[in-house]
Amino acid sequence: MQEKKINSKPIGIFDSGFGGLTVMAAITKLMPKENLIYFGDTAHVPYGTKSKKIVTDFSEKISKFLVANDVKMIVIACNTASAFSLDYLKKIINVPIIGVIKAGSVLSAKITKNKKIGVIGTEGTVKSSAYENEIKKYDKTIKCFSKACPLFVPLVEEGWQDGKITQDIIKVYLKDLINKKIDTIILGCTHYPLLKKTIRKVIGKNINIVDSASAVALQVEELLKEKDMLKKNGKGKYKFFVSDGPEKFKAIGNKFLGNKISKVTKKSL
Amino acid sequence: MQEKKINSKPIGIFDSGFGGLTVMAAITKLMPKENLIYFGDTAHVPYGTKSKKIVTDFSEKISKFLVANDVKMIVIACNTASAFSLDYLKKIINVPIIGVIKAGSVLSAKITKNKKIGVIGTEGTVKSSAYENEIKKYDKTIKCFSKACPLFVPLVEEGWQDGKITQDIIKVYLKDLINKKIDTIILGCTHYPLLKKTIRKVIGKNINIVDSASAVALQVEELLKEKDMLKKNGKGKYKFFVSDGPEKFKAIGNKFLGNKISKVTKKSL
């Protein structure tokens, strides 16, 4: 099948660091033919505790770098950056751009039965009310309860995905949401899927866990199909850029992606 | 007493964020007459997980900003920045500059009896071996055992200075050091003094805890005396600059400093 030139262009993905690799993994699993460029802003990681203004500034610089690298679309694989900067980036960037908030919101709104959804994320994401706003667009009668969980990212980065301490911390953070009788919880940070099993142990079997990563991958596929931009032939190639510590990114990143990272290039913002 | 012009110039202090305020507090307590300028690099916080190159780059930009603001000396109130950039900054900055590593190292080397010292800090500080190198300069026969404790900073920033979970995390990190029979432990990160009471509960009464903050304040006083640059009259005035989130810095900073922060100015690096 003849490939249109635009279809073989890469999808651009960015995050403050490693977390967005969970989104990248979901995209490569669903669309193994797609080329991808990943940017991790490791000089500024984490975004979750920083201001809307500065996160938007970082996101703009990265998006312009990706456009300069001829991407066909951009995925903001970071909840904080999606919450803070998506609306602004849509106005100034000339390729389709999607964040991680909408996909998880719509999916949760579809599956909740008692219309009580819990949202967990960084301080920035929770304060922005971005998930709640998206969910309310879909169904105004849904009640959202949110909780910032600032220790989850460092726990994941420390490799403490399970164990008693991690369970105890999860219990503290999720206690109020469980008391509110939510039937669905959104993992509103790209690091959190790595805690999914331990979160499941704490909250039991009866609460749906919505992991944005796979929901976003479906949204990306839908968008590319709609615009007839899906790559149809060959195996995808991946490029990685970071703003600090390429060697460290490669080592940790390969744990996320299963040794798919052979080279990481440093690029200052 | 007539004040020489240079004596009334401020001391410049910097850190990646809030942590260095523990050093500032120790300096203002010991030398309440001194004027101070504090810079918190909140756009890039934390430094502890970032590369030597980029931390040195940030430190150089901040030092030049402080010199442009006419400081009489600079205190690097961050262990990671001290470990990575002090030697380089000494070469390029024209005012006296000290880090937090030497003071804590010398103090520990003086008080250890069994010559076994534990050092805890960020990943960057521990990997640099900066404490061990300083201690060995003082006494080659001392054995150092170090442990990176990446969860301590987020625990402090989350306000979880005590409680069972924090004790459990401290136990995990310090287990090996305790097994090595250390008699002295250096809190090699400016956030850690806020965990001091809980660390004391975990390690018992028989291990000396060395908190660099007060040791550095003594070193600053000594240096200013030696150069006849101590400010002799009046009450000190304080200025605060951050690279992101001045309002948030003011709120958290006032918890560290007891409401001494009235204004925080944003300054991009």
Short mmCIF file of N, CA, C and O in Angstrom, two decimals, chain A residues 18-89:
data_model
loop_
_atom_site.label_atom_id
_atom_site.label_comp_id
_atom_site.label_asym_id
_atom_site.label_seq_id
_atom_site.Cartn_x
_atom_site.Cartn_y
_atom_site.Cartn_z
N PHE A 18 9.65 10.76 32.82
CA PHE A 18 9.44 9.38 32.39
C PHE A 18 7.98 8.98 32.30
O PHE A 18 7.62 8.08 31.57
N GLY A 19 7.14 9.63 33.10
CA GLY A 19 5.76 9.20 33.27
C GLY A 19 5.03 8.97 31.96
O GLY A 19 4.30 8.00 31.79
N GLY A 20 5.26 9.88 31.00
CA GLY A 20 4.56 9.80 29.72
C GLY A 20 4.89 8.55 28.92
O GLY A 20 4.20 8.24 27.95
N LEU A 21 5.93 7.83 29.36
CA LEU A 21 6.25 6.58 28.65
C LEU A 21 5.15 5.55 28.81
O LEU A 21 5.01 4.65 27.98
N THR A 22 4.31 5.69 29.87
CA THR A 22 3.17 4.76 29.99
C THR A 22 2.17 5.03 28.86
O THR A 22 1.56 4.11 28.33
N VAL A 23 2.06 6.30 28.47
CA VAL A 23 1.18 6.66 27.34
C VAL A 23 1.83 6.18 26.03
O VAL A 23 1.17 5.59 25.17
N MET A 24 3.13 6.39 25.92
CA MET A 24 3.82 5.95 24.72
C MET A 24 3.68 4.43 24.55
O MET A 24 3.43 3.93 23.45
N ALA A 25 3.82 3.70 25.65
CA ALA A 25 3.70 2.24 25.59
C ALA A 25 2.32 1.83 25.08
O ALA A 25 2.18 0.92 24.26
N ALA A 26 1.29 2.53 25.55
CA ALA A 26 -0.08 2.20 25.12
C ALA A 26 -0.24 2.51 23.63
O ALA A 26 -0.90 1.76 22.89
N ILE A 27 0.35 3.60 23.17
CA ILE A 27 0.25 3.98 21.74
C ILE A 27 1.00 2.98 20.85
O ILE A 27 0.48 2.52 19.83
N THR A 28 2.21 2.59 21.26
CA THR A 28 2.98 1.65 20.43
C THR A 28 2.32 0.27 20.40
O THR A 28 2.41 -0.45 19.41
N LYS A 29 1.65 -0.07 21.51
CA LYS A 29 0.98 -1.37 21.56
C LYS A 29 -0.22 -1.39 20.58
O LYS A 29 -0.42 -2.35 19.84
N LEU A 30 -0.95 -0.28 20.58
CA LEU A 30 -2.14 -0.19 19.73
C LEU A 30 -1.77 0.07 18.27
O LEU A 30 -2.43 -0.44 17.35
N MET A 31 -0.71 0.87 18.06
CA MET A 31 -0.33 1.25 16.69
C MET A 31 1.17 1.03 16.48
O MET A 31 1.95 1.99 16.42
N PRO A 32 1.58 -0.24 16.37
CA PRO A 32 3.01 -0.54 16.31
C PRO A 32 3.72 -0.01 15.06
O PRO A 32 4.95 0.00 15.02
N LYS A 33 2.93 0.43 14.07
CA LYS A 33 3.57 0.93 12.84
C LYS A 33 3.98 2.40 12.93
O LYS A 33 4.76 2.89 12.12
N GLU A 34 3.41 3.11 13.89
CA GLU A 34 3.65 4.55 13.97
C GLU A 34 5.07 4.90 14.41
O GLU A 34 5.62 4.29 15.33
N ASN A 35 5.64 5.92 13.77
CA ASN A 35 6.90 6.51 14.24
C ASN A 35 6.58 7.49 15.37
O ASN A 35 5.55 8.18 15.32
N LEU A 36 7.47 7.58 16.34
CA LEU A 36 7.23 8.47 17.48
C LEU A 36 8.47 9.26 17.87
O LEU A 36 9.59 8.75 17.77
N ILE A 37 8.24 10.49 18.32
CA ILE A 37 9.31 11.26 18.96
C ILE A 37 8.84 11.60 20.36
O ILE A 37 7.75 12.17 20.54
N TYR A 38 9.66 11.25 21.36
CA TYR A 38 9.30 11.50 22.75
C TYR A 38 10.22 12.57 23.33
O TYR A 38 11.43 12.51 23.16
N PHE A 39 9.64 13.57 24.00
CA PHE A 39 10.44 14.56 24.70
C PHE A 39 10.13 14.52 26.20
O PHE A 39 8.99 14.71 26.61
N GLY A 40 11.14 14.28 27.02
CA GLY A 40 10.98 14.29 28.49
C GLY A 40 11.71 15.51 29.05
O GLY A 40 12.93 15.63 28.88
N ASP A 41 10.98 16.39 29.71
CA ASP A 41 11.59 17.65 30.18
C ASP A 41 12.25 17.46 31.55
O ASP A 41 11.86 18.07 32.56
N THR A 42 13.26 16.62 31.56
CA THR A 42 13.90 16.21 32.81
C THR A 42 14.67 17.33 33.52
O THR A 42 15.03 17.18 34.68
N ALA A 43 14.89 18.45 32.82
CA ALA A 43 15.53 19.59 33.51
C ALA A 43 14.53 20.27 34.45
O ALA A 43 14.93 20.93 35.40
N HIS A 44 13.25 20.12 34.15
CA HIS A 44 12.23 20.82 34.94
C HIS A 44 11.30 19.88 35.72
O HIS A 44 10.41 20.34 36.41
N VAL A 45 11.49 18.59 35.56
CA VAL A 45 10.62 17.64 36.25
C VAL A 45 10.66 17.88 37.76
O VAL A 45 11.73 18.22 38.27
N PRO A 46 9.61 17.79 38.52
CA PRO A 46 8.23 17.51 38.12
C PRO A 46 7.48 18.79 37.77
O PRO A 46 7.84 19.87 38.20
N TYR A 47 6.41 18.65 36.97
CA TYR A 47 5.54 19.79 36.67
C TYR A 47 4.46 19.97 37.74
O TYR A 47 3.94 21.06 37.92
N GLY A 48 4.11 18.89 38.41
CA GLY A 48 2.91 18.86 39.25
C GLY A 48 2.88 19.88 40.39
O GLY A 48 1.82 20.22 40.89
N THR A 49 4.05 20.37 40.79
CA THR A 49 4.10 21.32 41.90
C THR A 49 4.38 22.74 41.39
O THR A 49 4.49 23.66 42.19
N LYS A 50 4.51 22.91 40.07
CA LYS A 50 4.90 24.22 39.53
C LYS A 50 3.69 25.02 39.04
O LYS A 50 2.58 24.52 38.99
N SER A 51 3.95 26.29 38.67
CA SER A 51 2.83 27.18 38.34
C SER A 51 2.29 26.93 36.92
O SER A 51 2.99 26.42 36.05
N LYS A 52 1.04 27.35 36.70
CA LYS A 52 0.40 27.21 35.39
C LYS A 52 1.23 27.94 34.33
O LYS A 52 1.45 27.44 33.23
N LYS A 53 1.71 29.14 34.69
CA LYS A 53 2.42 29.97 33.73
C LYS A 53 3.70 29.29 33.25
O LYS A 53 3.97 29.21 32.04
N ILE A 54 4.47 28.77 34.19
CA ILE A 54 5.76 28.20 33.78
C ILE A 54 5.57 26.86 33.08
O ILE A 54 6.30 26.55 32.14
N VAL A 55 4.60 26.07 33.51
CA VAL A 55 4.36 24.78 32.83
C VAL A 55 3.89 25.04 31.40
O VAL A 55 4.29 24.34 30.46
N THR A 56 3.07 26.07 31.21
CA THR A 56 2.62 26.42 29.86
C THR A 56 3.80 26.88 29.00
O THR A 56 3.91 26.53 27.83
N ASP A 57 4.70 27.63 29.61
CA ASP A 57 5.89 28.09 28.91
C ASP A 57 6.75 26.90 28.46
O ASP A 57 7.18 26.82 27.29
N PHE A 58 7.00 25.95 29.36
CA PHE A 58 7.77 24.74 29.00
C PHE A 58 7.06 23.98 27.87
O PHE A 58 7.68 23.55 26.90
N SER A 59 5.74 23.82 28.01
CA SER A 59 4.96 23.04 27.04
C SER A 59 5.02 23.67 25.66
O SER A 59 5.08 22.98 24.63
N GLU A 60 4.99 25.00 25.62
CA GLU A 60 5.06 25.71 24.34
C GLU A 60 6.41 25.46 23.66
O GLU A 60 6.48 25.15 22.46
N LYS A 61 7.48 25.57 24.44
CA LYS A 61 8.82 25.36 23.87
C LYS A 61 8.96 23.93 23.32
O LYS A 61 9.49 23.72 22.23
N ILE A 62 8.46 22.97 24.08
CA ILE A 62 8.57 21.57 23.64
C ILE A 62 7.72 21.34 22.38
O ILE A 62 8.16 20.71 21.42
N SER A 63 6.51 21.87 22.37
CA SER A 63 5.62 21.68 21.22
C SER A 63 6.25 22.27 19.95
O SER A 63 6.19 21.67 18.88
N LYS A 64 6.87 23.43 20.09
CA LYS A 64 7.52 24.05 18.93
C LYS A 64 8.71 23.21 18.45
O LYS A 64 8.96 23.10 17.25
N PHE A 65 9.43 22.61 19.39
CA PHE A 65 10.52 21.72 19.03
C PHE A 65 9.99 20.51 18.26
O PHE A 65 10.56 20.09 17.24
N LEU A 66 8.88 19.95 18.72
CA LEU A 66 8.30 18.78 18.05
C LEU A 66 7.81 19.15 16.65
O LEU A 66 8.02 18.41 15.68
N VAL A 67 7.17 20.31 16.53
CA VAL A 67 6.70 20.76 15.21
C VAL A 67 7.90 20.97 14.28
O VAL A 67 7.86 20.58 13.10
N ALA A 68 8.98 21.52 14.81
CA ALA A 68 10.20 21.71 14.01
C ALA A 68 10.77 20.36 13.57
O ALA A 68 11.48 20.26 12.57
N ASN A 69 10.42 19.30 14.31
CA ASN A 69 10.85 17.95 13.95
C ASN A 69 9.78 17.22 13.12
O ASN A 69 9.79 16.00 13.03
N ASP A 70 8.86 18.04 12.58
CA ASP A 70 7.94 17.55 11.56
C ASP A 70 6.97 16.46 12.03
O ASP A 70 6.69 15.51 11.30
N VAL A 71 6.44 16.62 13.24
CA VAL A 71 5.45 15.65 13.73
C VAL A 71 4.09 15.90 13.07
O VAL A 71 3.78 17.02 12.67
N LYS A 72 3.29 14.84 12.96
CA LYS A 72 1.96 15.01 12.35
C LYS A 72 0.90 15.35 13.39
O LYS A 72 -0.16 15.86 13.06
N MET A 73 1.20 15.06 14.65
CA MET A 73 0.31 15.45 15.75
C MET A 73 1.10 15.43 17.06
O MET A 73 2.19 14.87 17.11
N ILE A 74 0.53 16.02 18.09
CA ILE A 74 1.21 16.03 19.40
C ILE A 74 0.28 15.47 20.47
O ILE A 74 -0.91 15.79 20.52
N VAL A 75 0.85 14.60 21.31
CA VAL A 75 0.13 14.09 22.48
C VAL A 75 0.82 14.64 23.73
O VAL A 75 2.02 14.42 23.93
N ILE A 76 0.08 15.38 24.54
CA ILE A 76 0.63 15.85 25.82
C ILE A 76 0.44 14.72 26.82
O ILE A 76 -0.64 14.53 27.36
N ALA A 77 1.50 13.95 27.03
CA ALA A 77 1.38 12.74 27.85
C ALA A 77 1.64 13.05 29.32
O ALA A 77 2.28 12.29 30.02
N CYS A 78 1.14 14.17 29.76
CA CYS A 78 1.35 14.62 31.14
C CYS A 78 0.06 15.31 31.57
O CYS A 78 -0.44 16.20 30.87
N ASN A 79 -0.47 14.87 32.68
CA ASN A 79 -1.76 15.43 33.12
C ASN A 79 -1.65 16.90 33.50
O ASN A 79 -2.53 17.69 33.16
N THR A 80 -0.57 17.27 34.21
CA THR A 80 -0.44 18.66 34.63
C THR A 80 -0.33 19.57 33.42
O THR A 80 -1.02 20.60 33.33
N ALA A 81 0.53 19.20 32.47
CA ALA A 81 0.69 20.02 31.26
C ALA A 81 -0.60 20.06 30.46
O ALA A 81 -0.96 21.09 29.89
N SER A 82 -1.33 18.94 30.40
CA SER A 82 -2.62 18.92 29.69
C SER A 82 -3.60 19.87 30.37
O SER A 82 -4.27 20.68 29.71
N ALA A 83 -3.65 19.79 31.70
CA ALA A 83 -4.60 20.62 32.45
C ALA A 83 -4.29 22.10 32.28
O ALA A 83 -5.18 22.93 32.12
N PHE A 84 -3.01 22.44 32.29
CA PHE A 84 -2.61 23.84 32.27
C PHE A 84 -2.51 24.45 30.87
O PHE A 84 -2.78 25.63 30.69
N SER A 85 -2.08 23.65 29.88
CA SER A 85 -1.65 24.30 28.63
C SER A 85 -2.37 23.87 27.36
O SER A 85 -2.16 24.48 26.32
N LEU A 86 -3.22 22.82 27.41
CA LEU A 86 -3.82 22.33 26.16
C LEU A 86 -4.58 23.41 25.40
O LEU A 86 -4.39 23.58 24.19
N ASP A 87 -5.44 24.14 26.10
CA ASP A 87 -6.26 25.15 25.42
C ASP A 87 -5.39 26.18 24.71
O ASP A 87 -5.64 26.56 23.57
N TYR A 88 -4.34 26.61 25.41
CA TYR A 88 -3.44 27.60 24.82
C TYR A 88 -2.67 27.02 23.63
O TYR A 88 -2.59 27.65 22.56
N LEU A 89 -2.16 25.82 23.77
CA LEU A 89 -1.37 25.22 22.69
C LEU A 89 -2.20 24.99 21.43
O LEU A 89 -1.71 25.15 20.31
#
